[in-house]
Amino acid sequence: MVVDLSLPATLESDFTLWRTGEGEGGKWGIVADPTAVNGRAIAQVSKDRTDYRFPVAVYKPYTGKDLEISVRFKAVAGMADQAGGVAVRLLTPDDYYVAGANALEDIVGFYRVVKGQHERLASANVKVSANAWHTLALKAEGDRFTVSFDGKPLISAQDKTFSGPGKIALWTKADSISYFDTISITPLG
């Protein structure tokens, strides 16, 4: 299933907006971008520089456990961070897994968020160019997780914290202004 993120007339029809951590909630909207697949993208544009702040846009129509999700994203701006990613098995704004890429740190990471506490389980140093589209994928199958960046598998990890189904979401960090234009969801099993 491919979700064209440029199509929602309003975000509220397909997304619930959450925030993990502190600071203001995210400011999500649809923006024109001639480099996006259909010329439009979903964007998180809040410039709140609170460090421990993770705005998420939860995709309402889908719930799953074993799946592969990929998203095209572009880190556009940010002083504290320039990050984007995808979350799976979301149960609450404070409980989920996330794969994220950060252009200021040139890192791709896999994280577990439990009761609002963000913990890195694995990471890889890789060039994450700002203002360029990248594809980030997260495969969740049982307690095994694989993160790929621009088609290359980078991270393999195991964790049993969240073993049931949950929501999926777009994810950002701190003051990251990030664009997203396509989500591909493939249920496994």
Short mmCIF file of N, CA and C in Angstrom, two decimals:
data_model
loop_
_atom_site.label_atom_id
_atom_site.label_comp_id
_atom_site.label_asym_id
_atom_site.label_seq_id
_atom_site.Cartn_x
_atom_site.Cartn_y
_atom_site.Cartn_z
N MET A 1 0.86 -1.16 0.00
CA MET A 1 0.00 0.00 0.00
C MET A 1 0.90 1.23 0.00
N VAL A 2 0.69 2.12 -0.96
CA VAL A 2 1.44 3.36 -1.02
C VAL A 2 0.51 4.49 -0.65
N VAL A 3 0.93 5.30 0.29
CA VAL A 3 0.15 6.44 0.74
C VAL A 3 0.77 7.68 0.11
N ASP A 4 0.02 8.37 -0.73
CA ASP A 4 0.50 9.61 -1.34
C ASP A 4 0.21 10.74 -0.37
N LEU A 5 1.24 11.25 0.27
CA LEU A 5 1.05 12.25 1.30
C LEU A 5 0.68 13.62 0.76
N SER A 6 0.72 13.79 -0.54
CA SER A 6 0.35 15.09 -1.09
C SER A 6 -1.16 15.19 -1.30
N LEU A 7 -1.89 14.09 -1.12
CA LEU A 7 -3.31 14.08 -1.42
C LEU A 7 -4.25 14.56 -0.33
N PRO A 8 -3.95 14.37 0.96
CA PRO A 8 -4.95 14.79 1.96
C PRO A 8 -5.31 16.26 1.82
N ALA A 9 -6.60 16.55 1.73
CA ALA A 9 -7.04 17.93 1.67
C ALA A 9 -6.70 18.63 2.99
N THR A 10 -6.87 17.91 4.07
CA THR A 10 -6.46 18.40 5.38
C THR A 10 -5.76 17.27 6.10
N LEU A 11 -4.79 17.60 6.89
CA LEU A 11 -4.07 16.56 7.65
C LEU A 11 -4.99 15.85 8.62
N GLU A 12 -5.95 16.58 9.18
CA GLU A 12 -6.83 16.02 10.20
C GLU A 12 -7.62 14.82 9.69
N SER A 13 -7.86 14.74 8.39
CA SER A 13 -8.63 13.61 7.85
C SER A 13 -7.87 12.29 7.97
N ASP A 14 -6.55 12.33 7.88
CA ASP A 14 -5.75 11.11 7.89
C ASP A 14 -4.74 11.01 9.03
N PHE A 15 -4.48 12.11 9.74
CA PHE A 15 -3.43 12.11 10.75
C PHE A 15 -3.90 12.68 12.08
N THR A 16 -3.37 12.10 13.16
CA THR A 16 -3.51 12.64 14.50
C THR A 16 -2.14 13.18 14.88
N LEU A 17 -2.08 14.38 15.41
CA LEU A 17 -0.80 15.01 15.73
C LEU A 17 -0.49 14.87 17.20
N TRP A 18 0.68 14.27 17.49
CA TRP A 18 1.14 14.04 18.84
C TRP A 18 2.50 14.70 19.03
N ARG A 19 2.93 14.77 20.29
CA ARG A 19 4.28 15.21 20.61
C ARG A 19 4.77 14.40 21.78
N THR A 20 5.98 13.89 21.66
CA THR A 20 6.67 13.25 22.77
C THR A 20 7.62 14.30 23.35
N GLY A 21 7.72 14.36 24.67
CA GLY A 21 8.67 15.26 25.30
C GLY A 21 8.07 16.58 25.69
N GLU A 22 8.87 17.64 25.51
CA GLU A 22 8.52 18.97 26.00
C GLU A 22 8.36 19.94 24.85
N GLY A 23 8.01 21.18 25.18
CA GLY A 23 7.87 22.21 24.16
C GLY A 23 6.51 22.16 23.49
N GLU A 24 6.37 23.00 22.45
CA GLU A 24 5.09 23.07 21.75
C GLU A 24 4.89 21.85 20.85
N GLY A 25 3.63 21.62 20.50
CA GLY A 25 3.32 20.55 19.56
C GLY A 25 3.87 20.90 18.18
N GLY A 26 3.91 19.93 17.31
CA GLY A 26 4.37 20.19 15.95
C GLY A 26 3.38 21.03 15.17
N LYS A 27 3.86 21.73 14.17
CA LYS A 27 3.00 22.47 13.24
C LYS A 27 3.14 21.78 11.90
N TRP A 28 2.16 20.95 11.59
CA TRP A 28 2.18 20.15 10.37
C TRP A 28 1.26 20.78 9.33
N GLY A 29 1.66 20.72 8.09
CA GLY A 29 0.83 21.24 7.01
C GLY A 29 1.26 20.67 5.68
N ILE A 30 0.52 21.02 4.65
CA ILE A 30 0.87 20.60 3.30
C ILE A 30 1.49 21.79 2.60
N VAL A 31 2.68 21.58 2.00
CA VAL A 31 3.41 22.66 1.35
C VAL A 31 3.70 22.29 -0.10
N ALA A 32 3.84 23.32 -0.92
CA ALA A 32 4.26 23.11 -2.31
C ALA A 32 5.76 22.88 -2.32
N ASP A 33 6.19 21.87 -3.09
CA ASP A 33 7.61 21.60 -3.27
C ASP A 33 7.77 20.97 -4.65
N PRO A 34 8.33 21.69 -5.60
CA PRO A 34 8.44 21.17 -6.96
C PRO A 34 9.31 19.91 -7.06
N THR A 35 10.13 19.62 -6.03
CA THR A 35 10.97 18.42 -6.07
C THR A 35 10.28 17.21 -5.46
N ALA A 36 9.10 17.40 -4.85
CA ALA A 36 8.34 16.28 -4.29
C ALA A 36 7.69 15.49 -5.43
N VAL A 37 7.34 14.24 -5.15
CA VAL A 37 6.80 13.35 -6.18
C VAL A 37 5.63 13.98 -6.93
N ASN A 38 4.67 14.56 -6.22
CA ASN A 38 3.52 15.19 -6.86
C ASN A 38 3.48 16.70 -6.65
N GLY A 39 4.64 17.28 -6.35
CA GLY A 39 4.72 18.72 -6.20
C GLY A 39 4.25 19.26 -4.86
N ARG A 40 3.86 18.37 -3.95
CA ARG A 40 3.41 18.77 -2.61
C ARG A 40 3.95 17.78 -1.60
N ALA A 41 4.13 18.25 -0.37
CA ALA A 41 4.64 17.39 0.70
C ALA A 41 3.99 17.77 2.01
N ILE A 42 3.97 16.81 2.93
CA ILE A 42 3.59 17.12 4.30
C ILE A 42 4.84 17.64 5.00
N ALA A 43 4.68 18.73 5.74
CA ALA A 43 5.84 19.36 6.38
C ALA A 43 5.57 19.61 7.84
N GLN A 44 6.61 19.44 8.65
CA GLN A 44 6.60 19.88 10.04
C GLN A 44 7.43 21.15 10.04
N VAL A 45 6.80 22.29 10.39
CA VAL A 45 7.46 23.58 10.22
C VAL A 45 7.66 24.37 11.51
N SER A 46 7.34 23.80 12.67
CA SER A 46 7.58 24.50 13.93
C SER A 46 9.08 24.67 14.15
N LYS A 47 9.47 25.84 14.64
CA LYS A 47 10.89 26.12 14.89
C LYS A 47 11.22 26.08 16.38
N ASP A 48 10.36 25.44 17.18
CA ASP A 48 10.61 25.32 18.62
C ASP A 48 11.90 24.52 18.82
N ARG A 49 12.89 25.13 19.45
CA ARG A 49 14.21 24.51 19.61
C ARG A 49 14.35 23.66 20.85
N THR A 50 13.23 23.37 21.54
CA THR A 50 13.29 22.50 22.72
C THR A 50 13.98 21.20 22.33
N ASP A 51 15.06 20.86 23.01
CA ASP A 51 15.86 19.69 22.63
C ASP A 51 15.09 18.38 22.74
N TYR A 52 14.38 18.19 23.85
CA TYR A 52 13.69 16.91 24.04
C TYR A 52 12.25 17.04 23.57
N ARG A 53 12.09 17.17 22.25
CA ARG A 53 10.79 17.41 21.61
C ARG A 53 10.73 16.61 20.32
N PHE A 54 9.70 15.78 20.20
CA PHE A 54 9.57 14.90 19.05
C PHE A 54 8.15 14.98 18.49
N PRO A 55 7.87 15.88 17.55
CA PRO A 55 6.54 15.94 16.93
C PRO A 55 6.32 14.71 16.03
N VAL A 56 5.14 14.11 16.15
CA VAL A 56 4.78 12.97 15.30
C VAL A 56 3.41 13.19 14.68
N ALA A 57 3.27 12.74 13.45
CA ALA A 57 1.99 12.76 12.74
C ALA A 57 1.59 11.30 12.54
N VAL A 58 0.59 10.85 13.31
CA VAL A 58 0.17 9.45 13.34
C VAL A 58 -0.84 9.21 12.22
N TYR A 59 -0.55 8.22 11.39
CA TYR A 59 -1.42 7.88 10.27
C TYR A 59 -2.59 7.04 10.78
N LYS A 60 -3.79 7.63 10.80
CA LYS A 60 -4.97 7.00 11.42
C LYS A 60 -5.46 5.73 10.72
N PRO A 61 -5.44 5.64 9.37
CA PRO A 61 -6.07 4.48 8.74
C PRO A 61 -5.37 3.13 8.92
N TYR A 62 -4.15 3.10 9.46
CA TYR A 62 -3.41 1.83 9.49
C TYR A 62 -2.94 1.49 10.89
N THR A 63 -3.12 0.21 11.25
CA THR A 63 -2.55 -0.36 12.48
C THR A 63 -1.91 -1.68 12.10
N GLY A 64 -0.70 -1.96 12.58
CA GLY A 64 -0.04 -3.22 12.25
C GLY A 64 1.10 -3.52 13.19
N LYS A 65 1.56 -4.75 13.10
CA LYS A 65 2.66 -5.22 13.94
C LYS A 65 3.88 -5.54 13.07
N ASP A 66 3.75 -6.54 12.20
CA ASP A 66 4.83 -6.94 11.33
C ASP A 66 4.63 -6.26 9.98
N LEU A 67 5.57 -5.37 9.64
CA LEU A 67 5.41 -4.56 8.43
C LEU A 67 6.74 -3.98 8.02
N GLU A 68 6.77 -3.48 6.81
CA GLU A 68 7.89 -2.65 6.37
C GLU A 68 7.30 -1.33 5.93
N ILE A 69 7.84 -0.25 6.46
CA ILE A 69 7.39 1.09 6.10
C ILE A 69 8.59 1.85 5.56
N SER A 70 8.38 2.55 4.46
CA SER A 70 9.43 3.43 3.95
C SER A 70 8.81 4.78 3.68
N VAL A 71 9.63 5.81 3.79
CA VAL A 71 9.17 7.17 3.57
C VAL A 71 10.26 7.95 2.85
N ARG A 72 9.84 8.81 1.93
CA ARG A 72 10.77 9.78 1.34
C ARG A 72 10.68 11.03 2.20
N PHE A 73 11.82 11.53 2.64
CA PHE A 73 11.83 12.73 3.47
C PHE A 73 13.00 13.62 3.09
N LYS A 74 12.86 14.88 3.46
CA LYS A 74 13.91 15.86 3.19
C LYS A 74 14.05 16.73 4.44
N ALA A 75 15.24 16.79 5.00
CA ALA A 75 15.54 17.69 6.12
C ALA A 75 15.82 19.06 5.52
N VAL A 76 14.92 20.01 5.76
CA VAL A 76 14.99 21.31 5.11
C VAL A 76 15.77 22.33 5.94
N ALA A 77 15.52 22.38 7.25
CA ALA A 77 16.17 23.38 8.09
C ALA A 77 16.10 22.96 9.54
N GLY A 78 16.80 23.73 10.38
CA GLY A 78 16.81 23.51 11.82
C GLY A 78 18.16 23.89 12.38
N MET A 79 18.14 24.58 13.51
CA MET A 79 19.38 24.97 14.17
C MET A 79 19.84 23.88 15.14
N ALA A 80 18.91 23.31 15.90
CA ALA A 80 19.24 22.26 16.87
C ALA A 80 19.33 20.90 16.20
N ASP A 81 18.41 20.63 15.28
CA ASP A 81 18.37 19.34 14.58
C ASP A 81 17.81 19.53 13.18
N GLN A 82 18.15 18.58 12.31
CA GLN A 82 17.56 18.49 10.97
C GLN A 82 17.28 17.01 10.75
N ALA A 83 16.17 16.54 11.32
CA ALA A 83 15.90 15.11 11.38
C ALA A 83 14.51 14.78 10.87
N GLY A 84 14.38 13.56 10.38
CA GLY A 84 13.09 13.03 9.98
C GLY A 84 13.12 11.53 10.12
N GLY A 85 11.94 10.93 10.23
CA GLY A 85 11.91 9.49 10.37
C GLY A 85 10.51 8.92 10.38
N VAL A 86 10.45 7.62 10.71
CA VAL A 86 9.18 6.91 10.79
C VAL A 86 9.12 6.15 12.11
N ALA A 87 7.92 6.07 12.65
CA ALA A 87 7.69 5.34 13.90
C ALA A 87 6.72 4.20 13.64
N VAL A 88 6.91 3.10 14.38
CA VAL A 88 6.02 1.94 14.28
C VAL A 88 5.61 1.48 15.67
N ARG A 89 4.53 0.71 15.70
CA ARG A 89 3.99 0.15 16.94
C ARG A 89 3.71 1.22 17.99
N LEU A 90 3.25 2.38 17.53
CA LEU A 90 2.87 3.45 18.45
C LEU A 90 1.66 3.03 19.25
N LEU A 91 1.78 3.11 20.56
CA LEU A 91 0.66 2.83 21.45
C LEU A 91 0.13 4.12 22.05
N THR A 92 1.03 5.03 22.40
CA THR A 92 0.70 6.34 22.98
C THR A 92 1.75 7.32 22.42
N PRO A 93 1.61 8.62 22.71
CA PRO A 93 2.65 9.57 22.30
C PRO A 93 4.00 9.28 22.95
N ASP A 94 4.02 8.41 23.96
CA ASP A 94 5.25 8.14 24.70
C ASP A 94 5.75 6.71 24.60
N ASP A 95 5.17 5.88 23.70
CA ASP A 95 5.55 4.46 23.61
C ASP A 95 5.55 4.00 22.16
N TYR A 96 6.77 3.76 21.59
CA TYR A 96 6.90 3.34 20.20
C TYR A 96 8.36 3.09 19.84
N TYR A 97 8.58 2.56 18.62
CA TYR A 97 9.91 2.46 18.02
C TYR A 97 10.01 3.52 16.93
N VAL A 98 11.23 4.00 16.66
CA VAL A 98 11.43 4.98 15.59
C VAL A 98 12.78 4.76 14.91
N ALA A 99 12.77 4.95 13.60
CA ALA A 99 14.00 5.02 12.81
C ALA A 99 14.10 6.46 12.33
N GLY A 100 15.23 7.11 12.61
CA GLY A 100 15.39 8.50 12.22
C GLY A 100 16.74 8.77 11.60
N ALA A 101 16.78 9.81 10.77
CA ALA A 101 18.03 10.24 10.15
C ALA A 101 18.22 11.73 10.44
N ASN A 102 19.45 12.13 10.72
CA ASN A 102 19.73 13.50 11.11
C ASN A 102 20.85 14.07 10.25
N ALA A 103 20.53 15.14 9.50
CA ALA A 103 21.50 15.76 8.59
C ALA A 103 22.58 16.55 9.33
N LEU A 104 22.30 17.06 10.54
CA LEU A 104 23.33 17.79 11.27
C LEU A 104 24.36 16.85 11.90
N GLU A 105 23.93 15.63 12.20
CA GLU A 105 24.83 14.67 12.85
C GLU A 105 25.34 13.58 11.91
N ASP A 106 24.79 13.51 10.68
CA ASP A 106 25.14 12.44 9.74
C ASP A 106 25.02 11.07 10.41
N ILE A 107 23.82 10.81 10.94
CA ILE A 107 23.56 9.56 11.63
C ILE A 107 22.16 9.06 11.30
N VAL A 108 22.05 7.74 11.20
CA VAL A 108 20.76 7.07 11.11
C VAL A 108 20.67 6.20 12.36
N GLY A 109 19.56 6.30 13.08
CA GLY A 109 19.44 5.56 14.32
C GLY A 109 18.12 4.83 14.45
N PHE A 110 18.13 3.82 15.31
CA PHE A 110 16.93 3.08 15.68
C PHE A 110 16.74 3.26 17.18
N TYR A 111 15.54 3.70 17.58
CA TYR A 111 15.29 4.08 18.96
C TYR A 111 14.04 3.40 19.51
N ARG A 112 14.02 3.30 20.82
CA ARG A 112 12.85 2.83 21.55
C ARG A 112 12.44 3.97 22.47
N VAL A 113 11.14 4.29 22.48
CA VAL A 113 10.62 5.32 23.36
C VAL A 113 9.65 4.63 24.31
N VAL A 114 9.99 4.64 25.60
CA VAL A 114 9.19 3.99 26.64
C VAL A 114 8.85 5.03 27.70
N LYS A 115 7.56 5.24 27.91
CA LYS A 115 7.09 6.23 28.89
C LYS A 115 7.77 7.58 28.67
N GLY A 116 7.94 7.94 27.39
CA GLY A 116 8.51 9.22 27.02
C GLY A 116 10.02 9.28 27.03
N GLN A 117 10.69 8.20 27.44
CA GLN A 117 12.16 8.18 27.48
C GLN A 117 12.70 7.59 26.19
N HIS A 118 13.48 8.37 25.48
CA HIS A 118 14.02 8.05 24.17
C HIS A 118 15.37 7.37 24.34
N GLU A 119 15.52 6.15 23.83
CA GLU A 119 16.77 5.40 24.00
C GLU A 119 17.25 4.86 22.65
N ARG A 120 18.49 5.16 22.29
CA ARG A 120 19.06 4.66 21.04
C ARG A 120 19.43 3.19 21.23
N LEU A 121 18.90 2.32 20.35
CA LEU A 121 19.24 0.89 20.40
C LEU A 121 20.38 0.56 19.45
N ALA A 122 20.48 1.30 18.34
CA ALA A 122 21.54 1.06 17.36
C ALA A 122 21.63 2.27 16.44
N SER A 123 22.81 2.48 15.85
CA SER A 123 22.96 3.60 14.91
C SER A 123 24.08 3.31 13.93
N ALA A 124 24.10 4.12 12.87
CA ALA A 124 25.15 4.03 11.85
C ALA A 124 25.48 5.43 11.39
N ASN A 125 26.76 5.71 11.22
CA ASN A 125 27.19 6.99 10.68
C ASN A 125 27.14 6.92 9.16
N VAL A 126 26.38 7.84 8.57
CA VAL A 126 26.22 7.88 7.12
C VAL A 126 25.90 9.32 6.73
N LYS A 127 26.30 9.74 5.56
CA LYS A 127 26.03 11.10 5.10
C LYS A 127 24.53 11.26 4.86
N VAL A 128 23.93 12.19 5.59
CA VAL A 128 22.52 12.55 5.42
C VAL A 128 22.52 14.00 4.93
N SER A 129 22.33 14.18 3.64
CA SER A 129 22.39 15.52 3.06
C SER A 129 21.13 16.31 3.37
N ALA A 130 21.32 17.57 3.78
CA ALA A 130 20.19 18.47 3.98
C ALA A 130 19.66 18.92 2.62
N ASN A 131 18.39 19.25 2.58
CA ASN A 131 17.74 19.73 1.36
C ASN A 131 17.84 18.75 0.20
N ALA A 132 17.88 17.47 0.51
CA ALA A 132 17.89 16.42 -0.51
C ALA A 132 16.93 15.33 -0.05
N TRP A 133 16.21 14.75 -0.99
CA TRP A 133 15.28 13.66 -0.65
C TRP A 133 16.06 12.39 -0.36
N HIS A 134 15.67 11.71 0.71
CA HIS A 134 16.23 10.42 1.10
C HIS A 134 15.07 9.45 1.34
N THR A 135 15.36 8.17 1.26
CA THR A 135 14.37 7.16 1.60
C THR A 135 14.84 6.43 2.85
N LEU A 136 13.99 6.41 3.86
CA LEU A 136 14.27 5.74 5.11
C LEU A 136 13.24 4.63 5.28
N ALA A 137 13.70 3.41 5.55
CA ALA A 137 12.78 2.27 5.71
C ALA A 137 13.04 1.57 7.03
N LEU A 138 11.95 1.09 7.63
CA LEU A 138 12.02 0.33 8.87
C LEU A 138 11.18 -0.92 8.69
N LYS A 139 11.83 -2.07 8.85
CA LYS A 139 11.14 -3.37 8.78
C LYS A 139 11.04 -3.91 10.19
N ALA A 140 9.79 -4.19 10.61
CA ALA A 140 9.53 -4.74 11.95
C ALA A 140 8.90 -6.10 11.77
N GLU A 141 9.58 -7.13 12.25
CA GLU A 141 9.09 -8.50 12.11
C GLU A 141 9.38 -9.23 13.41
N GLY A 142 8.31 -9.45 14.23
CA GLY A 142 8.51 -10.03 15.54
C GLY A 142 9.37 -9.11 16.38
N ASP A 143 10.48 -9.63 16.91
CA ASP A 143 11.37 -8.79 17.71
C ASP A 143 12.59 -8.33 16.92
N ARG A 144 12.56 -8.49 15.58
CA ARG A 144 13.68 -8.09 14.73
C ARG A 144 13.33 -6.84 13.94
N PHE A 145 14.30 -5.92 13.86
CA PHE A 145 14.10 -4.64 13.18
C PHE A 145 15.29 -4.37 12.26
N THR A 146 14.99 -3.93 11.06
CA THR A 146 16.03 -3.58 10.10
C THR A 146 15.74 -2.17 9.60
N VAL A 147 16.76 -1.32 9.62
CA VAL A 147 16.64 0.05 9.13
C VAL A 147 17.51 0.18 7.88
N SER A 148 16.91 0.71 6.81
CA SER A 148 17.63 0.96 5.57
C SER A 148 17.57 2.45 5.25
N PHE A 149 18.64 2.92 4.62
CA PHE A 149 18.72 4.33 4.23
C PHE A 149 19.13 4.39 2.77
N ASP A 150 18.32 5.05 1.97
CA ASP A 150 18.55 5.15 0.52
C ASP A 150 18.81 3.78 -0.10
N GLY A 151 18.02 2.79 0.32
CA GLY A 151 18.07 1.45 -0.26
C GLY A 151 19.13 0.53 0.32
N LYS A 152 19.95 1.02 1.24
CA LYS A 152 21.03 0.20 1.81
C LYS A 152 20.71 -0.16 3.26
N PRO A 153 20.62 -1.47 3.59
CA PRO A 153 20.41 -1.86 4.99
C PRO A 153 21.59 -1.41 5.85
N LEU A 154 21.29 -0.69 6.94
CA LEU A 154 22.34 -0.15 7.80
C LEU A 154 22.32 -0.73 9.21
N ILE A 155 21.13 -1.02 9.73
CA ILE A 155 20.99 -1.40 11.13
C ILE A 155 20.12 -2.64 11.25
N SER A 156 20.56 -3.56 12.09
CA SER A 156 19.75 -4.72 12.45
C SER A 156 19.76 -4.78 13.97
N ALA A 157 18.57 -4.88 14.56
CA ALA A 157 18.48 -4.89 16.02
C ALA A 157 17.33 -5.80 16.46
N GLN A 158 17.37 -6.20 17.72
CA GLN A 158 16.30 -7.00 18.32
C GLN A 158 15.82 -6.30 19.57
N ASP A 159 14.50 -6.36 19.80
CA ASP A 159 13.92 -5.80 21.01
C ASP A 159 12.52 -6.36 21.17
N LYS A 160 12.11 -6.61 22.40
CA LYS A 160 10.80 -7.21 22.69
C LYS A 160 9.87 -6.28 23.46
N THR A 161 10.23 -5.00 23.57
CA THR A 161 9.44 -4.08 24.39
C THR A 161 8.01 -3.96 23.90
N PHE A 162 7.83 -3.70 22.61
CA PHE A 162 6.49 -3.54 22.02
C PHE A 162 6.27 -4.70 21.06
N SER A 163 5.54 -5.71 21.50
CA SER A 163 5.39 -6.92 20.69
C SER A 163 4.05 -7.00 19.97
N GLY A 164 3.15 -6.08 20.23
CA GLY A 164 1.84 -6.11 19.60
C GLY A 164 1.72 -5.05 18.51
N PRO A 165 0.54 -4.98 17.90
CA PRO A 165 0.33 -3.99 16.84
C PRO A 165 0.20 -2.58 17.40
N GLY A 166 0.45 -1.63 16.53
CA GLY A 166 0.31 -0.22 16.87
C GLY A 166 0.21 0.61 15.61
N LYS A 167 0.17 1.90 15.77
CA LYS A 167 0.08 2.84 14.66
C LYS A 167 1.46 3.09 14.05
N ILE A 168 1.47 3.75 12.90
CA ILE A 168 2.70 4.22 12.27
C ILE A 168 2.64 5.75 12.23
N ALA A 169 3.79 6.39 12.10
CA ALA A 169 3.79 7.86 12.11
C ALA A 169 5.01 8.42 11.41
N LEU A 170 4.89 9.68 11.01
CA LEU A 170 6.02 10.49 10.59
C LEU A 170 6.59 11.11 11.87
N TRP A 171 7.90 11.31 11.93
CA TRP A 171 8.57 11.71 13.17
C TRP A 171 9.60 12.79 12.87
N THR A 172 9.72 13.77 13.77
CA THR A 172 10.79 14.77 13.68
C THR A 172 11.32 15.04 15.08
N LYS A 173 12.36 15.88 15.14
CA LYS A 173 13.01 16.16 16.43
C LYS A 173 13.32 17.65 16.56
N ALA A 174 13.05 18.19 17.74
CA ALA A 174 13.37 19.58 18.11
C ALA A 174 12.83 20.55 17.06
N ASP A 175 13.72 21.38 16.46
CA ASP A 175 13.27 22.40 15.51
C ASP A 175 13.42 21.96 14.06
N SER A 176 13.49 20.67 13.82
CA SER A 176 13.64 20.16 12.46
C SER A 176 12.45 20.57 11.59
N ILE A 177 12.75 21.22 10.49
CA ILE A 177 11.73 21.46 9.47
C ILE A 177 11.98 20.38 8.43
N SER A 178 11.05 19.44 8.36
CA SER A 178 11.22 18.25 7.53
C SER A 178 10.01 18.06 6.63
N TYR A 179 10.25 17.63 5.39
CA TYR A 179 9.20 17.35 4.42
C TYR A 179 9.12 15.85 4.18
N PHE A 180 7.89 15.37 3.95
CA PHE A 180 7.63 13.96 3.66
C PHE A 180 6.70 13.91 2.45
N ASP A 181 6.98 13.03 1.47
CA ASP A 181 6.07 13.01 0.32
C ASP A 181 5.48 11.68 -0.05
N THR A 182 5.97 10.57 0.43
CA THR A 182 5.36 9.27 0.12
C THR A 182 5.65 8.30 1.25
N ILE A 183 4.63 7.56 1.67
CA ILE A 183 4.83 6.44 2.60
C ILE A 183 4.42 5.18 1.86
N SER A 184 5.25 4.16 1.97
CA SER A 184 4.92 2.85 1.45
C SER A 184 4.84 1.88 2.63
N ILE A 185 3.69 1.21 2.77
CA ILE A 185 3.48 0.27 3.88
C ILE A 185 3.27 -1.12 3.29
N THR A 186 4.08 -2.09 3.72
CA THR A 186 3.94 -3.45 3.27
C THR A 186 3.73 -4.35 4.49
N PRO A 187 2.49 -4.85 4.71
CA PRO A 187 2.28 -5.79 5.81
C PRO A 187 3.07 -7.07 5.56
N LEU A 188 3.63 -7.66 6.60
CA LEU A 188 4.40 -8.90 6.49
C LEU A 188 3.63 -10.03 7.16
N GLY A 189 3.65 -11.19 6.54
CA GLY A 189 3.02 -12.37 7.14
C GLY A 189 1.55 -12.51 6.87
#
